[in-house]
Amino acid sequence: MSHNPTPSASVISAQAVDAAITSRMSVRAFLPQGVEREVIEHILEVASRAPSGTNTQPWKVYVLQGASRDALVQKVCAAHDALRADPSLASEYREAYDYYPEKWVSPYIDRRRENGWSLYGLLGITKGDKDKMHAQHQRNFRFFDAPVGLMFTLDQVMGRGSLVDYGMFLQNIMIAARGRGLHTCPQAAWNGFAKIILPHIGAGEQEMLVCGMSLGYADPEDKVNDFHTPREPVASFTHWCG
């Protein structure tokens, strides 16, 4: 009598890793359910196994919960509102590094537009509705209601390669979070408000803001979490050199 063999540990691990990676998404609505400190610490411990050039481990993490989180939300939302009222204030809010290009070209601008209008379309935000656009953008600065906000900094003395290291560390956090039923949203939107954020979190003078991240349990009832971005097929970005 034949029977199906028990999957090997390596197959099970591969399936679990693939599931964590492919189920990761940028969640934009979270439940108020808290996340225990021990869980956050364990996620960060696992994530710290990320590779870095000559093992420099350039990451610094600031965890915001409760009053510290709420106070930062209030400060940055107020600045965001003030910036809308007076666009000349933009000169006060500079990113430490260029996350996006100065000049957009295809295919990147096309993907960016598709991403933005697909999200706004889902939410019923039409082109030119500046009030709703502003409110939706400000959801970033409320951590999308996630109970945990993370801020990541880098010593300015470090080179651009450390941002590559940081990307691997951030991905590890997001995948480790998925393995525990949590979701995340990495956010470069915070970067322009570094002059408010860095003093609030107690960062040193030589630290620059890399990005923020929301962490918590996704709200399954909020339609914004139905938004899933497409990916290009492997054949479109892979060149076999042989």
mmCIF file of N, CA and C in Angstrom, residues 27 46 117 164 166 181 188:
data_model
loop_
_atom_site.group_PDB
_atom_site.id
_atom_site.type_symbol
_atom_site.label_atom_id
_atom_site.label_comp_id
_atom_site.label_asym_id
_atom_site.label_seq_id
_atom_site.Cartn_x
_atom_site.Cartn_y
_atom_site.Cartn_z
ATOM 1 N N VAL A 27 0.811 47.160 4.123
ATOM 2 C CA VAL A 27 -0.515 47.293 4.742
ATOM 3 C C VAL A 27 -0.759 48.753 5.111
ATOM 4 N N VAL A 46 16.214 38.388 14.931
ATOM 5 C CA VAL A 46 16.279 37.575 13.719
ATOM 6 C C VAL A 46 16.767 38.425 12.545
ATOM 7 N N TRP A 117 -2.611 55.713 -8.925
ATOM 8 C CA TRP A 117 -4.002 55.831 -9.333
ATOM 9 C C TRP A 117 -4.797 54.569 -9.063
ATOM 10 N N VAL A 164 22.479 49.647 1.062
ATOM 11 C CA VAL A 164 22.234 48.298 0.543
ATOM 12 C C VAL A 164 22.083 47.329 1.719
ATOM 13 N N TYR A 166 21.179 48.079 4.667
ATOM 14 C CA TYR A 166 19.945 48.435 5.363
ATOM 15 C C TYR A 166 18.734 47.802 4.696
ATOM 16 N N GLY A 181 2.554 36.364 11.953
ATOM 17 C CA GLY A 181 1.197 36.841 11.698
ATOM 18 C C GLY A 181 1.049 38.345 11.669
ATOM 19 N N ALA A 188 9.110 55.648 3.269
ATOM 20 C CA ALA A 188 10.067 56.725 3.038
ATOM 21 C C ALA A 188 9.397 58.088 3.215
#
